[in-house]
Amino acid sequence: MKPTITAFKASPDQGQGLARDMRVRWALEEAGQAYDVRLVTFAEMKEPAHLVLHPFGQIPTYEEGDLTLFESGAIILHIAETRDGLLPAEPNARARAIMWMFAAVNTVEPPIVEYEQAQFTDQGKPWAAERRASLVPPIRKRLGELSRRLGDADWIDGDFSAGDIMLVMVLRRLDGDNLVEEFPNLAAYVARAEARPAYRRAFAAQYAVFEAAQAEA
Amino acid sequence: MKPTITAFKASPDQGQGLARDMRVRWALEEAGQAYDVRLVTFAEMKEPAHLVLHPFGQIPTYEEGDLTLFESGAIILHIAETRDGLLPAEPNARARAIMWMFAAVNTVEPPIVEYEQAQFTDQGKPWAAERRASLVPPIRKRLGELSRRLGDADWIDGDFSAGDIMLVMVLRRLDGDNLVEEFPNLAAYVARAEARPAYRRAFAAQYAVFEAAQAEA
């Protein structure tokens, strides 16, 4: 059954592919699964029709027959469990790939999101500059730990998996900050992922939404 | 095979059961799986022997035969997939239970952790009080959304699942802050979980570690 996902009608990231629908699009492309997209405005995301799908009023959601999911990690894990190409078959390797999915969103991402959000929430506050500087070392620490674990491997644990999708998309949030670049193996890891045909198709699809929104504006 | 987990030798939470080994202990108790615990000091967590198990130098880890995992969500999902009692059998209900595991750590927990950490990072700063106040509304927003979704149900999506373990443990981080108490159905939800025999056994086990550390000190 062809699933339907939701994405921003006008993504605040200006087509950079940093919104969380990009992760899901990429996973669907890796799995060779066609999908439909329903675009929603910020106002629509807070309306009852969307809150039924996503109680926290965000994107993406995923609808497939009777199943409705939200939370990009859970959506990608569902795709990975029902299609080929995103998780190893061997049980221990599979458990480790899922481990990296959780590590991406629960250990690597939080200090990055905090740093990102500070740009908005701390604007004009007396603590803005000092706090922003204090948010960089925790990111650098995590990146260093991740870099040491990756070493000179192509992917984080054996073959490419959904764990790499989640990690790469979290690292991509630092695009333009010159932090990932301090760790050449991590920068190469992100570039390797971005060169995958499935990634490129997903990126192009979300970029087309941005272009359409620009044309409409 | 009997798994071994790691936990703090001297937990900074003084026996409150807020460290992430508590979640794993609870899941193991729900599944009726006996386990061993290896206690580690903060210094040991940063040593090579531990970093092989956990590249980010934290607890808990999980060792079972050839498998080593870190990240509490991934460990609990592995336990749930290999034992009964933590995930529904019906595929859609199962996907939704996993969705709540991700939602707990990726959507509900981040503003709570930020609020918690501010107590330490902002200590003595002139802006500490103002910033602390600014961190409460995002938590209240998430709690309100979660409260509306829970409604008058006993558990977040049908029968008790690993999704409830993750959500309850995230809500418990607010113990003593009187925020969960603003939403009586959430407070009752946490109390209902804490009354489960498996929760009580897990809590007692981690408390015994705290008492032993006290006796030694």
CSV table of C-alpha atoms in Angstrom, one decimal:
chain,number,residue,atom,x,y,z
A,1,MET,CA,0.0,0.0,0.0
A,2,LYS,CA,1.3,3.4,-1.0
A,3,PRO,CA,1.8,5.5,2.2
A,4,THR,CA,1.1,9.2,2.6
A,5,ILE,CA,3.4,11.5,4.6
A,6,THR,CA,3.0,15.1,5.6
A,7,ALA,CA,5.6,17.8,5.1
A,8,PHE,CA,5.7,21.6,5.5
A,9,LYS,CA,4.0,23.5,2.7
A,10,ALA,CA,6.6,26.2,3.2
A,11,SER,CA,9.6,24.8,5.1
A,12,PRO,CA,11.4,27.2,7.3
A,13,ASP,CA,14.7,25.8,6.1
A,14,GLN,CA,14.3,27.2,2.6
A,15,GLY,CA,14.8,23.9,0.7
A,16,GLN,CA,17.9,22.8,2.6
A,17,GLY,CA,16.3,19.4,3.4
A,18,LEU,CA,16.7,19.8,7.2
A,19,ALA,CA,13.0,19.3,8.1
A,20,ARG,CA,12.2,15.8,9.4
A,21,ASP,CA,10.2,14.7,6.3
A,22,MET,CA,13.6,14.5,4.5
A,23,ARG,CA,14.6,11.6,6.7
A,24,VAL,CA,11.4,9.7,5.9
A,25,ARG,CA,11.6,10.5,2.2
A,26,TRP,CA,15.2,9.2,2.2
A,27,ALA,CA,14.2,6.0,3.9
A,28,LEU,CA,11.3,5.5,1.5
A,29,GLU,CA,13.6,6.0,-1.5
A,30,GLU,CA,16.2,3.6,-0.1
A,31,ALA,CA,13.4,1.0,0.3
A,32,GLY,CA,12.1,1.7,-3.2
A,33,GLN,CA,8.7,2.6,-1.8
A,34,ALA,CA,6.6,5.2,-3.7
A,35,TYR,CA,4.7,7.6,-1.5
A,36,ASP,CA,2.3,10.5,-1.6
A,37,VAL,CA,2.9,13.8,0.2
A,38,ARG,CA,0.3,16.1,1.8
A,39,LEU,CA,1.6,19.5,2.4
A,40,VAL,CA,0.4,21.4,5.5
A,41,THR,CA,0.8,25.0,6.7
A,42,PHE,CA,1.8,25.9,10.2
A,43,ALA,CA,-1.8,26.9,10.9
A,44,GLU,CA,-3.1,23.5,9.6
A,45,MET,CA,-0.6,21.6,11.9
A,46,LYS,CA,-2.4,23.0,14.9
A,47,GLU,CA,-5.9,22.1,13.8
A,48,PRO,CA,-7.9,19.1,15.1
A,49,ALA,CA,-7.6,17.2,11.7
A,50,HIS,CA,-3.8,17.2,12.0
A,51,LEU,CA,-3.7,16.8,15.8
A,52,VAL,CA,-5.5,13.5,15.4
A,53,LEU,CA,-2.6,12.2,13.4
A,54,HIS,CA,0.1,14.0,15.4
A,55,PRO,CA,-0.7,15.0,19.0
A,56,PHE,CA,2.3,17.4,19.2
A,57,GLY,CA,1.2,19.2,16.0
A,58,GLN,CA,4.3,18.6,13.9
A,59,ILE,CA,5.4,16.9,10.7
A,60,PRO,CA,6.0,14.3,9.4
A,61,THR,CA,3.1,11.9,9.8
A,62,TYR,CA,2.8,8.6,8.0
A,63,GLU,CA,-0.5,7.0,6.9
A,64,GLU,CA,-0.7,3.6,5.5
A,65,GLY,CA,-4.1,1.9,5.5
A,66,ASP,CA,-5.3,1.7,9.1
A,67,LEU,CA,-1.9,2.7,10.5
A,68,THR,CA,-1.0,6.3,11.4
A,69,LEU,CA,2.4,7.1,12.8
A,70,PHE,CA,4.3,10.2,13.8
A,71,GLU,CA,7.9,10.7,15.0
A,72,SER,CA,10.4,10.3,12.2
A,73,GLY,CA,12.5,7.6,14.0
A,74,ALA,CA,9.4,5.4,14.5
A,75,ILE,CA,8.2,6.0,10.9
A,76,ILE,CA,11.6,5.0,9.5
A,77,LEU,CA,11.8,1.9,11.8
A,78,HIS,CA,8.4,0.9,10.6
A,79,ILE,CA,9.5,1.3,6.9
A,80,ALA,CA,12.7,-0.6,7.7
A,81,GLU,CA,10.8,-3.5,9.3
A,82,THR,CA,8.3,-3.8,6.4
A,83,ARG,CA,10.6,-3.3,3.5
A,84,ASP,CA,14.1,-4.4,2.5
A,85,GLY,CA,17.3,-2.4,2.5
A,86,LEU,CA,17.3,-0.5,5.7
A,87,LEU,CA,18.2,-3.0,8.4
A,88,PRO,CA,20.6,-6.0,8.5
A,89,ALA,CA,18.9,-9.5,8.6
A,90,GLU,CA,21.3,-10.8,11.3
A,91,PRO,CA,19.6,-10.2,14.7
A,92,ASN,CA,22.5,-8.6,16.6
A,93,ALA,CA,23.5,-6.3,13.7
A,94,ARG,CA,19.9,-5.4,13.4
A,95,ALA,CA,19.7,-4.5,17.1
A,96,ARG,CA,22.8,-2.3,16.7
A,97,ALA,CA,21.4,-0.5,13.7
A,98,ILE,CA,18.3,0.4,15.7
A,99,MET,CA,20.6,1.4,18.6
A,100,TRP,CA,22.2,4.0,16.3
A,101,MET,CA,18.7,5.3,15.4
A,102,PHE,CA,18.0,6.0,19.1
A,103,ALA,CA,21.5,7.3,19.7
A,104,ALA,CA,21.1,9.8,16.8
A,105,VAL,CA,17.9,11.3,18.3
A,106,ASN,CA,18.6,10.9,22.0
A,107,THR,CA,22.3,11.5,22.4
A,108,VAL,CA,23.8,13.2,19.3
A,109,GLU,CA,20.9,15.5,18.4
A,110,PRO,CA,19.8,17.2,21.7
A,111,PRO,CA,22.9,19.5,22.0
A,112,ILE,CA,22.6,20.3,18.3
A,113,VAL,CA,18.9,21.2,18.6
A,114,GLU,CA,19.6,23.3,21.7
A,115,TYR,CA,22.3,25.2,19.9
A,116,GLU,CA,20.0,25.8,16.9
A,117,GLN,CA,17.1,26.9,19.0
A,118,ALA,CA,19.2,29.3,21.0
A,119,GLN,CA,19.5,31.4,18.0
A,120,PHE,CA,15.8,32.1,18.2
A,121,THR,CA,14.9,31.8,21.8
A,122,ASP,CA,17.8,33.7,23.2
A,123,GLN,CA,17.6,36.6,20.7
A,124,GLY,CA,18.0,39.9,22.6
A,125,LYS,CA,18.4,38.1,25.9
A,126,PRO,CA,21.3,39.2,28.2
A,127,TRP,CA,22.7,35.6,28.2
A,128,ALA,CA,22.6,35.1,24.4
A,129,ALA,CA,26.3,35.4,23.5
A,130,GLU,CA,27.7,33.7,26.5
A,131,ARG,CA,25.2,30.9,26.4
A,132,ARG,CA,25.7,30.3,22.6
A,133,ALA,CA,29.4,29.8,23.2
A,134,SER,CA,28.7,27.4,26.0
A,135,LEU,CA,26.6,25.2,23.7
A,136,VAL,CA,29.4,24.4,21.3
A,137,PRO,CA,31.7,22.3,23.5
A,138,PRO,CA,29.0,19.7,24.2
A,139,ILE,CA,28.4,19.3,20.5
A,140,ARG,CA,32.1,19.0,19.8
A,141,LYS,CA,32.4,16.3,22.5
A,142,ARG,CA,29.6,14.2,21.0
A,143,LEU,CA,31.1,14.7,17.5
A,144,GLY,CA,34.5,13.6,18.8
A,145,GLU,CA,33.0,10.5,20.3
A,146,LEU,CA,31.1,9.6,17.2
A,147,SER,CA,34.2,10.3,15.0
A,148,ARG,CA,36.3,7.9,17.1
A,149,ARG,CA,33.6,5.2,16.8
A,150,LEU,CA,33.2,5.6,13.1
A,151,GLY,CA,37.0,5.5,12.5
A,152,ASP,CA,37.7,4.8,8.8
A,153,ALA,CA,34.6,2.8,8.2
A,154,ASP,CA,32.1,3.8,5.5
A,155,TRP,CA,29.0,3.4,7.7
A,156,ILE,CA,28.5,3.4,11.5
A,157,ASP,CA,28.1,-0.3,12.0
A,158,GLY,CA,28.7,-2.6,9.0
A,159,ASP,CA,26.5,-2.0,6.0
A,160,PHE,CA,24.5,1.2,5.4
A,161,SER,CA,21.3,1.1,7.5
A,162,ALA,CA,18.5,3.2,9.0
A,163,GLY,CA,21.0,4.1,11.7
A,164,ASP,CA,23.1,6.0,9.2
A,165,ILE,CA,20.0,7.8,7.9
A,166,MET,CA,19.3,9.1,11.3
A,167,LEU,CA,22.9,10.0,12.2
A,168,VAL,CA,23.6,11.8,8.9
A,169,MET,CA,20.4,13.8,9.1
A,170,VAL,CA,21.3,14.9,12.6
A,171,LEU,CA,24.8,15.9,11.5
A,172,ARG,CA,23.4,17.8,8.6
A,173,ARG,CA,21.6,20.1,11.0
A,174,LEU,CA,25.1,21.6,11.5
A,175,ASP,CA,25.5,22.5,7.8
A,176,GLY,CA,27.2,25.9,7.7
A,177,ASP,CA,28.5,25.8,11.3
A,178,ASN,CA,32.0,24.3,10.5
A,179,LEU,CA,31.7,21.9,13.4
A,180,VAL,CA,31.4,18.6,11.5
A,181,GLU,CA,34.3,19.7,9.4
A,182,GLU,CA,36.6,19.6,12.4
A,183,PHE,CA,36.2,15.8,12.1
A,184,PRO,CA,37.2,14.9,8.5
A,185,ASN,CA,35.9,11.3,8.8
A,186,LEU,CA,32.4,12.6,9.8
A,187,ALA,CA,32.4,15.2,7.0
A,188,ALA,CA,33.3,12.4,4.5
A,189,TYR,CA,30.6,10.2,6.1
A,190,VAL,CA,27.9,12.9,5.5
A,191,ALA,CA,29.2,13.5,1.9
A,192,ARG,CA,29.1,9.7,1.2
A,193,ALA,CA,25.5,9.6,2.4
A,194,GLU,CA,24.5,12.6,0.3
A,195,ALA,CA,26.0,11.0,-2.8
A,196,ARG,CA,23.6,8.0,-2.5
A,197,PRO,CA,21.0,8.0,-5.3
A,198,ALA,CA,18.1,7.6,-2.8
A,199,TYR,CA,19.3,10.6,-0.8
A,200,ARG,CA,19.5,12.7,-4.0
A,201,ARG,CA,16.0,11.7,-5.1
A,202,ALA,CA,14.6,12.5,-1.6
A,203,PHE,CA,16.5,15.9,-1.6
A,204,ALA,CA,15.2,16.8,-5.0
A,205,ALA,CA,11.6,15.9,-4.0
A,206,GLN,CA,11.7,18.2,-0.9
A,207,TYR,CA,13.4,20.9,-2.9
A,208,ALA,CA,10.7,20.9,-5.5
A,209,VAL,CA,8.2,21.7,-2.7
A,210,PHE,CA,10.3,24.7,-1.8
A,211,GLU,CA,10.5,25.9,-5.4
A,212,ALA,CA,6.8,25.5,-5.8
A,213,ALA,CA,6.2,27.6,-2.7
A,214,GLN,CA,8.6,30.3,-4.0
A,215,ALA,CA,6.8,30.4,-7.3
A,216,GLU,CA,3.5,30.8,-5.5
A,217,ALA,CA,4.7,33.6,-3.2
B,1,MET,CA,20.9,-16.0,28.3
B,2,LYS,CA,21.1,-13.8,31.4
B,3,PRO,CA,22.1,-10.2,30.3
B,4,THR,CA,24.4,-7.9,32.2
B,5,ILE,CA,23.6,-4.2,32.4
B,6,THR,CA,25.8,-1.3,33.8
B,7,ALA,CA,24.6,1.3,36.3
B,8,PHE,CA,26.2,4.1,38.3
B,9,LYS,CA,28.1,2.9,41.4
B,10,ALA,CA,27.0,6.1,43.0
B,11,SER,CA,24.0,7.6,41.2
B,12,PRO,CA,23.9,11.4,41.3
B,13,ASP,CA,20.1,11.1,41.9
B,14,GLN,CA,20.5,9.7,45.4
B,15,GLY,CA,18.4,6.6,44.9
B,16,GLN,CA,15.4,8.4,43.2
B,17,GLY,CA,15.5,6.0,40.3
B,18,LEU,CA,16.0,8.7,37.7
B,19,ALA,CA,19.1,7.3,36.0
B,20,ARG,CA,18.5,5.5,32.8
B,21,ASP,CA,19.3,2.0,34.2
B,22,MET,CA,16.0,2.2,36.0
B,23,ARG,CA,14.1,2.1,32.6
B,24,VAL,CA,16.0,-1.0,31.6
B,25,ARG,CA,15.6,-2.7,35.0
B,26,TRP,CA,11.8,-2.0,34.8
B,27,ALA,CA,11.6,-3.5,31.3
B,28,LEU,CA,13.5,-6.6,32.4
B,29,GLU,CA,11.2,-7.0,35.4
B,30,GLU,CA,8.1,-6.6,33.2
B,31,ALA,CA,9.5,-9.3,30.9
B,32,GLY,CA,10.4,-11.6,33.9
B,33,GLN,CA,14.0,-11.6,32.7
B,34,ALA,CA,16.7,-12.0,35.5
B,35,TYR,CA,19.8,-9.9,34.9
B,36,ASP,CA,23.2,-9.1,36.4
B,37,VAL,CA,24.4,-5.5,37.1
B,38,ARG,CA,28.0,-4.3,36.9
B,39,LEU,CA,28.4,-1.0,38.7
B,40,VAL,CA,30.8,1.6,37.3
B,41,THR,CA,32.2,4.8,38.7
B,42,PHE,CA,32.2,8.1,36.7
B,43,ALA,CA,36.0,7.6,36.1
B,44,GLU,CA,35.5,4.0,34.9
B,45,MET,CA,32.8,5.2,32.4
B,46,LYS,CA,35.5,7.3,30.6
B,47,GLU,CA,38.0,4.4,30.4
B,48,PRO,CA,38.7,2.4,27.2
B,49,ALA,CA,37.1,-0.8,28.6
B,50,HIS,CA,33.7,1.0,29.0
B,51,LEU,CA,34.0,3.1,25.9
B,52,VAL,CA,34.2,-0.1,23.8
B,53,LEU,CA,30.7,-0.8,25.1
B,54,HIS,CA,29.4,2.7,25.0
B,55,PRO,CA,31.2,5.2,22.7
B,56,PHE,CA,29.6,8.2,24.6
B,57,GLY,CA,30.8,7.0,28.0
B,58,GLN,CA,27.4,6.7,29.7
B,59,ILE,CA,25.2,4.1,31.4
B,60,PRO,CA,23.4,1.8,30.9
B,61,THR,CA,24.9,-0.8,28.6
B,62,TYR,CA,23.5,-4.2,27.9
B,63,GLU,CA,25.6,-7.3,27.2
B,64,GLU,CA,24.0,-10.6,26.2
B,65,GLY,CA,26.3,-13.2,24.6
B,66,ASP,CA,27.8,-11.6,21.5
B,67,LEU,CA,25.5,-8.6,21.6
B,68,THR,CA,26.4,-5.3,23.2
B,69,LEU,CA,24.0,-2.4,23.2
B,70,PHE,CA,23.9,1.1,24.7
B,71,GLU,CA,21.0,3.7,24.6
B,72,SER,CA,18.1,2.8,26.9
B,73,GLY,CA,15.5,3.0,24.2
B,74,ALA,CA,17.3,0.6,22.0
B,75,ILE,CA,18.0,-1.8,24.9
B,76,ILE,CA,14.3,-1.8,25.9
B,77,LEU,CA,13.2,-2.3,22.3
B,78,HIS,CA,15.6,-5.3,22.1
B,79,ILE,CA,14.2,-6.8,25.3
B,80,ALA,CA,10.7,-6.2,24.0
B,81,GLU,CA,11.4,-7.9,20.7
B,82,THR,CA,12.9,-10.9,22.3
B,83,ARG,CA,10.6,-11.4,25.4
B,84,ASP,CA,6.9,-11.2,26.0
B,85,GLY,CA,5.0,-8.5,27.8
B,86,LEU,CA,6.3,-5.2,26.4
B,87,LEU,CA,4.9,-4.9,22.9
B,88,PRO,CA,1.5,-5.8,21.4
B,89,ALA,CA,1.4,-8.7,18.9
B,90,GLU,CA,-0.8,-6.9,16.4
B,91,PRO,CA,1.5,-5.1,13.9
B,92,ASN,CA,-0.1,-1.7,13.9
B,93,ALA,CA,-0.4,-1.5,17.7
B,94,ARG,CA,3.2,-2.7,17.9
B,95,ALA,CA,4.3,0.1,15.6
B,96,ARG,CA,2.4,2.7,17.7
B,97,ALA,CA,4.0,1.4,20.9
B,98,ILE,CA,7.4,1.9,19.4
B,99,MET,CA,6.3,5.3,18.2
B,100,TRP,CA,5.7,6.4,21.8
B,101,MET,CA,9.2,5.1,22.7
B,102,PHE,CA,10.7,7.5,20.2
B,103,ALA,CA,8.2,10.3,21.1
B,104,ALA,CA,9.3,10.0,24.8
B,105,VAL,CA,13.0,10.5,24.1
B,106,ASN,CA,12.8,12.8,21.1
B,107,THR,CA,9.8,15.0,21.7
B,108,VAL,CA,8.8,14.9,25.4
B,109,GLU,CA,12.2,14.6,27.1
B,110,PRO,CA,14.4,17.3,25.4
B,111,PRO,CA,12.7,20.3,27.0
B,112,ILE,CA,12.7,18.5,30.4
B,113,VAL,CA,16.4,17.7,30.1
B,114,GLU,CA,17.2,21.3,29.1
B,115,TYR,CA,15.3,22.6,32.2
B,116,GLU,CA,17.1,20.1,34.5
B,117,GLN,CA,20.6,20.9,33.1
B,118,ALA,CA,20.0,24.7,33.4
B,119,GLN,CA,20.1,24.2,37.2
B,120,PHE,CA,23.7,23.2,36.9
B,121,THR,CA,25.0,25.1,33.8
B,122,ASP,CA,23.3,28.5,34.8
B,123,GLN,CA,24.3,28.3,38.5
B,124,GLY,CA,25.5,31.7,39.7
B,125,LYS,CA,24.7,33.4,36.4
B,126,PRO,CA,22.8,36.7,36.6
B,127,TRP,CA,20.2,35.5,34.2
B,128,ALA,CA,19.6,32.1,35.8
B,129,ALA,CA,16.1,32.8,37.2
B,130,GLU,CA,14.8,34.5,34.0
B,131,ARG,CA,16.1,31.7,31.8
B,132,ARG,CA,14.8,29.0,34.1
B,133,ALA,CA,11.3,30.6,33.9
B,134,SER,CA,11.6,30.6,30.1
B,135,LEU,CA,12.1,26.8,30.0
B,136,VAL,CA,8.9,26.0,31.8
B,137,PRO,CA,6.3,26.9,29.0
B,138,PRO,CA,7.8,24.5,26.5
B,139,ILE,CA,7.5,21.7,29.0
B,140,ARG,CA,3.9,22.7,29.9
B,141,LYS,CA,3.0,22.7,26.2
B,142,ARG,CA,4.3,19.2,25.7
B,143,LEU,CA,2.6,17.9,28.9
B,144,GLY,CA,-0.7,19.5,27.8
B,145,GLU,CA,-0.5,17.8,24.4
B,146,LEU,CA,0.4,14.5,26.0
B,147,SER,CA,-2.4,14.9,28.6
B,148,ARG,CA,-5.0,15.5,25.8
B,149,ARG,CA,-3.9,12.4,23.9
B,150,LEU,CA,-3.9,10.2,27.1
B,151,GLY,CA,-7.4,11.4,28.1
B,152,ASP,CA,-8.9,9.0,30.6
B,153,ALA,CA,-7.1,5.9,29.3
B,154,ASP,CA,-5.0,3.9,31.6
B,155,TRP,CA,-2.0,3.7,29.2
B,156,ILE,CA,-1.0,5.7,26.2
B,157,ASP,CA,-2.1,3.4,23.4
B,158,GLY,CA,-4.2,0.3,24.5
B,159,ASP,CA,-2.4,-2.1,26.8
B,160,PHE,CA,0.6,-1.3,28.8
B,161,SER,CA,3.8,-1.3,26.7
B,162,ALA,CA,7.4,-0.3,26.4
B,163,GLY,CA,6.0,3.1,25.2
B,164,ASP,CA,4.6,3.6,28.7
B,165,ILE,CA,7.9,2.7,30.3
B,166,MET,CA,9.7,5.4,28.3
B,167,LEU,CA,7.0,8.0,28.8
B,168,VAL,CA,6.6,7.5,32.5
B,169,MET,CA,10.4,7.6,33.1
B,170,VAL,CA,10.6,10.8,31.2
B,171,LEU,CA,7.7,12.3,33.2
B,172,ARG,CA,9.3,11.1,36.4
B,173,ARG,CA,12.3,13.4,35.7
B,174,LEU,CA,9.9,16.2,36.8
B,175,ASP,CA,9.4,14.7,40.3
B,176,GLY,CA,9.3,17.6,42.7
B,177,ASP,CA,8.7,20.3,40.1
B,178,ASN,CA,4.9,20.3,40.4
B,179,LEU,CA,4.5,20.4,36.6
B,180,VAL,CA,3.1,16.9,35.9
B,181,GLU,CA,0.7,17.6,38.8
B,182,GLU,CA,-1.0,20.4,36.7
B,183,PHE,CA,-2.3,17.6,34.6
B,184,PRO,CA,-4.2,15.2,36.9
B,185,ASN,CA,-4.5,12.4,34.3
B,186,LEU,CA,-0.7,12.5,33.8
B,187,ALA,CA,-0.1,12.4,37.5
B,188,ALA,CA,-2.4,9.4,37.8
B,189,TYR,CA,-0.7,7.8,34.8
B,190,VAL,CA,2.7,8.0,36.6
B,191,ALA,CA,1.2,6.7,39.9
B,192,ARG,CA,-0.5,3.8,38.0
B,193,ALA,CA,2.9,2.9,36.5
B,194,GLU,CA,4.8,3.2,39.8
B,195,ALA,CA,2.3,0.8,41.4
B,196,ARG,CA,3.2,-2.0,39.0
B,197,PRO,CA,5.0,-4.9,40.8
B,198,ALA,CA,7.7,-4.8,38.1
B,199,TYR,CA,8.3,-1.1,38.6
B,200,ARG,CA,8.6,-1.6,42.4
B,201,ARG,CA,11.0,-4.5,42.0
B,202,ALA,CA,13.2,-2.4,39.7
B,203,PHE,CA,13.0,0.6,42.0
B,204,ALA,CA,14.0,-1.4,45.0
B,205,ALA,CA,17.0,-2.9,43.1
B,206,GLN,CA,18.4,0.5,42.1
B,207,TYR,CA,17.7,1.8,45.6
B,208,ALA,CA,19.7,-1.0,47.1
B,209,VAL,CA,22.7,0.2,45.1
B,210,PHE,CA,22.3,3.7,46.6
B,211,GLU,CA,22.0,2.3,50.1
B,212,ALA,CA,25.1,0.2,49.6
B,213,ALA,CA,27.0,3.2,48.3
B,214,GLN,CA,25.9,5.2,51.4
B,215,ALA,CA,27.0,2.4,53.8
B,216,GLU,CA,30.4,2.4,52.1
B,217,ALA,CA,30.9,6.1,52.2
